[in-house]
Amino acid sequence: MGNCFGFEDTPMMTIGTKTVRKSQMKGIKTYQDALRFMGRECSDTAVITIILNHQVSFVPVSAPFQIVDEIIFKQSHIPTRKLYGRRK
């Protein structure tokens, strides 16, 4: 069975129900970019809650994006999942 996405545009991760491909991953630098990818608008001064390894942190949306277990924005829980390799 072949790779239907091509070598350069493989799925990298999911944010909620959206799949992020390798070519789209270059445009996601901050959590605000990730929320915009999901179709959610947020102000530059908004603060979100992230959950990573059962630890809760409050970070501004302008913080650099990293793959976490869950993003909580305006009482909606958005899971993120890595689709390649091992997770630390």
Tab-separated table of N, CA and C in Angstrom:
chain	number	residue	atom	x	y	z
A	1	MET	N	0.847	-1.169	0.000
A	1	MET	CA	0.000	0.000	0.000
A	1	MET	C	0.896	1.237	0.000
A	2	GLY	N	0.644	2.151	-0.875
A	2	GLY	CA	1.488	3.335	-1.019
A	2	GLY	C	1.085	4.462	-0.094
A	3	ASN	N	1.901	5.484	-0.093
A	3	ASN	CA	1.636	6.673	0.708
A	3	ASN	C	0.762	7.614	-0.107
A	4	CYS	N	-0.480	7.792	0.282
A	4	CYS	CA	-1.414	8.603	-0.501
A	4	CYS	C	-1.195	10.103	-0.304
A	5	PHE	N	-0.400	10.504	0.692
A	5	PHE	CA	-0.177	11.919	0.955
A	5	PHE	C	1.087	12.446	0.284
A	6	GLY	N	1.932	11.572	-0.185
A	6	GLY	CA	3.213	12.001	-0.731
A	6	GLY	C	4.231	12.119	0.383
A	7	PHE	N	5.489	12.082	0.029
A	7	PHE	CA	6.552	12.095	1.036
A	7	PHE	C	6.631	13.422	1.774
A	8	GLU	N	6.426	14.515	1.071
A	8	GLU	CA	6.622	15.829	1.664
A	8	GLU	C	5.423	16.338	2.460
A	9	ASP	N	4.259	15.729	2.308
A	9	ASP	CA	3.062	16.270	2.963
A	9	ASP	C	2.384	15.217	3.844
A	10	THR	N	3.145	14.581	4.699
A	10	THR	CA	2.605	13.551	5.575
A	10	THR	C	1.899	14.180	6.769
A	11	PRO	N	0.897	13.497	7.327
A	11	PRO	CA	0.239	14.013	8.533
A	11	PRO	C	1.208	14.035	9.709
A	12	MET	N	1.268	15.165	10.421
A	12	MET	CA	2.195	15.316	11.536
A	12	MET	C	1.500	15.203	12.893
A	13	MET	N	0.322	15.827	13.014
A	13	MET	CA	-0.380	15.837	14.292
A	13	MET	C	-1.841	16.178	14.063
A	14	THR	N	-2.645	16.008	15.104
A	14	THR	CA	-4.030	16.461	15.066
A	14	THR	C	-4.224	17.494	16.164
A	15	ILE	N	-5.005	18.511	15.835
A	15	ILE	CA	-5.426	19.514	16.810
A	15	ILE	C	-6.942	19.455	16.803
A	16	GLY	N	-7.513	18.888	17.844
A	16	GLY	CA	-8.955	18.662	17.853
A	16	GLY	C	-9.305	17.628	16.794
A	17	THR	N	-10.124	18.010	15.835
A	17	THR	CA	-10.511	17.100	14.759
A	17	THR	C	-9.768	17.386	13.461
A	18	LYS	N	-8.908	18.392	13.447
A	18	LYS	CA	-8.177	18.786	12.236
A	18	LYS	C	-6.811	18.108	12.198
A	19	THR	N	-6.438	17.609	11.028
A	19	THR	CA	-5.129	17.001	10.829
A	19	THR	C	-4.181	18.042	10.247
A	20	VAL	N	-3.023	18.174	10.875
A	20	VAL	CA	-2.007	19.126	10.421
A	20	VAL	C	-0.974	18.350	9.608
A	21	ARG	N	-0.756	18.776	8.392
A	21	ARG	CA	0.238	18.146	7.527
A	21	ARG	C	1.577	18.859	7.675
A	22	LYS	N	2.611	18.229	7.150
A	22	LYS	CA	3.969	18.767	7.294
A	22	LYS	C	4.079	20.163	6.697
A	23	SER	N	3.446	20.398	5.554
A	23	SER	CA	3.526	21.714	4.922
A	23	SER	C	2.792	22.773	5.742
A	24	GLN	N	1.739	22.387	6.479
A	24	GLN	CA	0.980	23.328	7.301
A	24	GLN	C	1.656	23.582	8.643
A	25	MET	N	2.499	22.651	9.086
A	25	MET	CA	3.147	22.764	10.387
A	25	MET	C	4.077	23.971	10.441
A	26	LYS	N	4.612	24.388	9.291
A	26	LYS	CA	5.509	25.543	9.249
A	26	LYS	C	4.794	26.829	9.637
A	27	GLY	N	3.482	26.891	9.442
A	27	GLY	CA	2.721	28.090	9.759
A	27	GLY	C	2.258	28.171	11.199
A	28	ILE	N	2.449	27.110	11.971
A	28	ILE	CA	2.009	27.098	13.369
A	28	ILE	C	3.221	27.337	14.256
A	29	LYS	N	3.381	28.579	14.672
A	29	LYS	CA	4.517	28.957	15.532
A	29	LYS	C	4.086	29.182	16.976
A	30	THR	N	2.830	29.646	17.190
A	30	THR	CA	2.337	29.946	18.532
A	30	THR	C	1.016	29.208	18.755
A	31	TYR	N	0.554	29.227	19.995
A	31	TYR	CA	-0.748	28.625	20.285
A	31	TYR	C	-1.865	29.376	19.564
A	32	GLN	N	-1.685	30.658	19.334
A	32	GLN	CA	-2.676	31.442	18.608
A	32	GLN	C	-2.808	30.935	17.170
A	33	ASP	N	-1.683	30.593	16.545
A	33	ASP	CA	-1.720	30.020	15.200
A	33	ASP	C	-2.463	28.681	15.189
A	34	ALA	N	-2.240	27.879	16.225
A	34	ALA	CA	-2.913	26.587	16.322
A	34	ALA	C	-4.425	26.773	16.493
A	35	LEU	N	-4.824	27.744	17.319
A	35	LEU	CA	-6.251	28.010	17.500
A	35	LEU	C	-6.879	28.555	16.214
A	36	ARG	N	-6.156	29.383	15.496
A	36	ARG	CA	-6.659	29.883	14.211
A	36	ARG	C	-6.791	28.755	13.205
A	37	PHE	N	-5.874	27.784	13.242
A	37	PHE	CA	-5.957	26.619	12.368
A	37	PHE	C	-7.236	25.837	12.648
A	38	MET	N	-7.630	25.826	13.916
A	38	MET	CA	-8.873	25.151	14.315
A	38	MET	C	-10.113	25.967	13.952
A	39	GLY	N	-9.925	27.224	13.585
A	39	GLY	CA	-11.056	28.075	13.249
A	39	GLY	C	-11.546	28.908	14.413
A	40	ARG	N	-10.739	29.032	15.458
A	40	ARG	CA	-11.110	29.830	16.633
A	40	ARG	C	-10.325	31.133	16.629
A	41	GLU	N	-11.001	32.222	16.850
A	41	GLU	CA	-10.342	33.524	16.931
A	41	GLU	C	-10.085	33.868	18.393
A	42	CYS	N	-8.926	34.439	18.665
A	42	CYS	CA	-8.596	34.854	20.024
A	42	CYS	C	-7.743	36.117	19.947
A	43	SER	N	-7.837	36.910	20.991
A	43	SER	CA	-7.064	38.154	21.033
A	43	SER	C	-5.601	37.852	21.348
A	44	ASP	N	-4.752	38.831	21.100
A	44	ASP	CA	-3.321	38.653	21.344
A	44	ASP	C	-2.976	38.547	22.827
A	45	THR	N	-3.863	39.030	23.688
A	45	THR	CA	-3.596	39.026	25.131
A	45	THR	C	-4.305	37.893	25.865
A	46	ALA	N	-4.944	36.994	25.146
A	46	ALA	CA	-5.687	35.895	25.781
A	46	ALA	C	-4.725	34.922	26.462
A	47	VAL	N	-5.224	34.268	27.492
A	47	VAL	CA	-4.461	33.255	28.224
A	47	VAL	C	-5.211	31.935	28.097
A	48	ILE	N	-4.475	30.867	27.789
A	48	ILE	CA	-5.087	29.552	27.667
A	48	ILE	C	-4.519	28.634	28.738
A	49	THR	N	-5.179	27.514	28.925
A	49	THR	CA	-4.720	26.492	29.858
A	49	THR	C	-4.232	25.311	29.037
A	50	ILE	N	-3.036	24.823	29.341
A	50	ILE	CA	-2.533	23.629	28.675
A	50	ILE	C	-2.308	22.541	29.710
A	51	ILE	N	-2.507	21.302	29.297
A	51	ILE	CA	-2.289	20.155	30.165
A	51	ILE	C	-1.242	19.273	29.502
A	52	LEU	N	-0.152	19.018	30.219
A	52	LEU	CA	0.926	18.172	29.728
A	52	LEU	C	1.377	17.269	30.863
A	53	ASN	N	1.259	15.977	30.666
A	53	ASN	CA	1.642	14.982	31.679
A	53	ASN	C	0.952	15.244	33.018
A	54	HIS	N	-0.338	15.505	32.983
A	54	HIS	CA	-1.168	15.746	34.171
A	54	HIS	C	-0.771	16.993	34.953
A	55	GLN	N	-0.049	17.919	34.320
A	55	GLN	CA	0.289	19.190	34.939
A	55	GLN	C	-0.408	20.301	34.174
A	56	VAL	N	-1.032	21.202	34.930
A	56	VAL	CA	-1.793	22.301	34.344
A	56	VAL	C	-0.945	23.564	34.349
A	57	SER	N	-0.912	24.256	33.202
A	57	SER	CA	-0.161	25.517	33.095
A	57	SER	C	-1.028	26.547	32.390
A	58	PHE	N	-0.877	27.784	32.808
A	58	PHE	CA	-1.556	28.901	32.153
A	58	PHE	C	-0.510	29.649	31.330
A	59	VAL	N	-0.731	29.738	30.021
A	59	VAL	CA	0.244	30.393	29.147
A	59	VAL	C	-0.479	31.377	28.227
A	60	PRO	N	0.211	32.440	27.800
A	60	PRO	CA	-0.392	33.354	26.820
A	60	PRO	C	-0.441	32.676	25.449
A	61	VAL	N	-1.366	33.108	24.611
A	61	VAL	CA	-1.480	32.505	23.280
A	61	VAL	C	-0.287	32.833	22.397
A	62	SER	N	0.503	33.816	22.793
A	62	SER	CA	1.688	34.182	22.007
A	62	SER	C	2.900	33.320	22.342
A	63	ALA	N	2.760	32.356	23.262
A	63	ALA	CA	3.870	31.474	23.624
A	63	ALA	C	4.152	30.511	22.465
A	64	PRO	N	5.404	30.079	22.314
A	64	PRO	CA	5.736	29.136	21.245
A	64	PRO	C	4.946	27.835	21.389
A	65	PHE	N	4.470	27.320	20.274
A	65	PHE	CA	3.630	26.123	20.281
A	65	PHE	C	4.464	24.877	20.539
A	66	GLN	N	3.933	24.005	21.386
A	66	GLN	CA	4.499	22.678	21.573
A	66	GLN	C	3.344	21.700	21.692
A	67	ILE	N	3.594	20.459	21.357
A	67	ILE	CA	2.538	19.454	21.407
A	67	ILE	C	2.282	19.105	22.870
A	68	VAL	N	1.047	19.298	23.305
A	68	VAL	CA	0.640	19.017	24.678
A	68	VAL	C	-0.502	18.010	24.640
A	69	ASP	N	-0.947	17.558	25.809
A	69	ASP	CA	-2.061	16.620	25.850
A	69	ASP	C	-3.374	17.301	25.485
A	70	GLU	N	-3.554	18.521	25.985
A	70	GLU	CA	-4.838	19.195	25.779
A	70	GLU	C	-4.675	20.703	25.923
A	71	ILE	N	-5.420	21.441	25.101
A	71	ILE	CA	-5.484	22.898	25.186
A	71	ILE	C	-6.906	23.241	25.621
A	72	ILE	N	-7.032	24.088	26.639
A	72	ILE	CA	-8.356	24.524	27.083
A	72	ILE	C	-8.474	26.006	26.768
A	73	PHE	N	-9.458	26.332	25.918
A	73	PHE	CA	-9.676	27.710	25.485
A	73	PHE	C	-11.164	27.998	25.548
A	74	LYS	N	-11.544	28.984	26.359
A	74	LYS	CA	-12.952	29.369	26.541
A	74	LYS	C	-13.833	28.160	26.852
A	75	GLN	N	-13.437	27.377	27.821
A	75	GLN	CA	-14.170	26.229	28.329
A	75	GLN	C	-14.344	25.114	27.313
A	76	SER	N	-13.587	25.119	26.230
A	76	SER	CA	-13.617	23.991	25.297
A	76	SER	C	-12.271	23.285	25.344
A	77	HIS	N	-12.314	21.972	25.423
A	77	HIS	CA	-11.124	21.152	25.524
A	77	HIS	C	-10.725	20.687	24.129
A	78	ILE	N	-9.492	20.999	23.742
A	78	ILE	CA	-8.999	20.662	22.414
A	78	ILE	C	-7.814	19.713	22.579
A	79	PRO	N	-7.994	18.413	22.289
A	79	PRO	CA	-6.871	17.486	22.424
A	79	PRO	C	-5.898	17.638	21.259
A	80	THR	N	-4.619	17.442	21.527
A	80	THR	CA	-3.611	17.419	20.470
A	80	THR	C	-2.927	16.061	20.526
A	81	ARG	N	-2.571	15.556	19.352
A	81	ARG	CA	-1.972	14.225	19.299
A	81	ARG	C	-0.916	14.180	18.208
A	82	LYS	N	0.236	13.674	18.554
A	82	LYS	CA	1.339	13.512	17.613
A	82	LYS	C	1.088	12.244	16.796
A	83	LEU	N	1.265	12.318	15.485
A	83	LEU	CA	0.974	11.173	14.623
A	83	LEU	C	2.216	10.451	14.126
A	84	TYR	N	3.395	10.854	14.564
A	84	TYR	CA	4.617	10.230	14.070
A	84	TYR	C	5.585	10.037	15.222
A	85	GLY	N	6.444	9.058	15.143
A	85	GLY	CA	7.525	8.867	16.106
A	85	GLY	C	7.056	8.594	17.518
A	86	ARG	N	7.990	8.711	18.453
A	86	ARG	CA	7.708	8.494	19.865
A	86	ARG	C	7.394	9.799	20.548
A	87	ARG	N	6.652	9.706	21.608
A	87	ARG	CA	6.355	10.874	22.433
A	87	ARG	C	7.141	10.770	23.718
A	88	LYS	N	7.751	11.866	24.114
A	88	LYS	CA	8.575	11.861	25.331
A	88	LYS	C	7.724	11.764	26.558
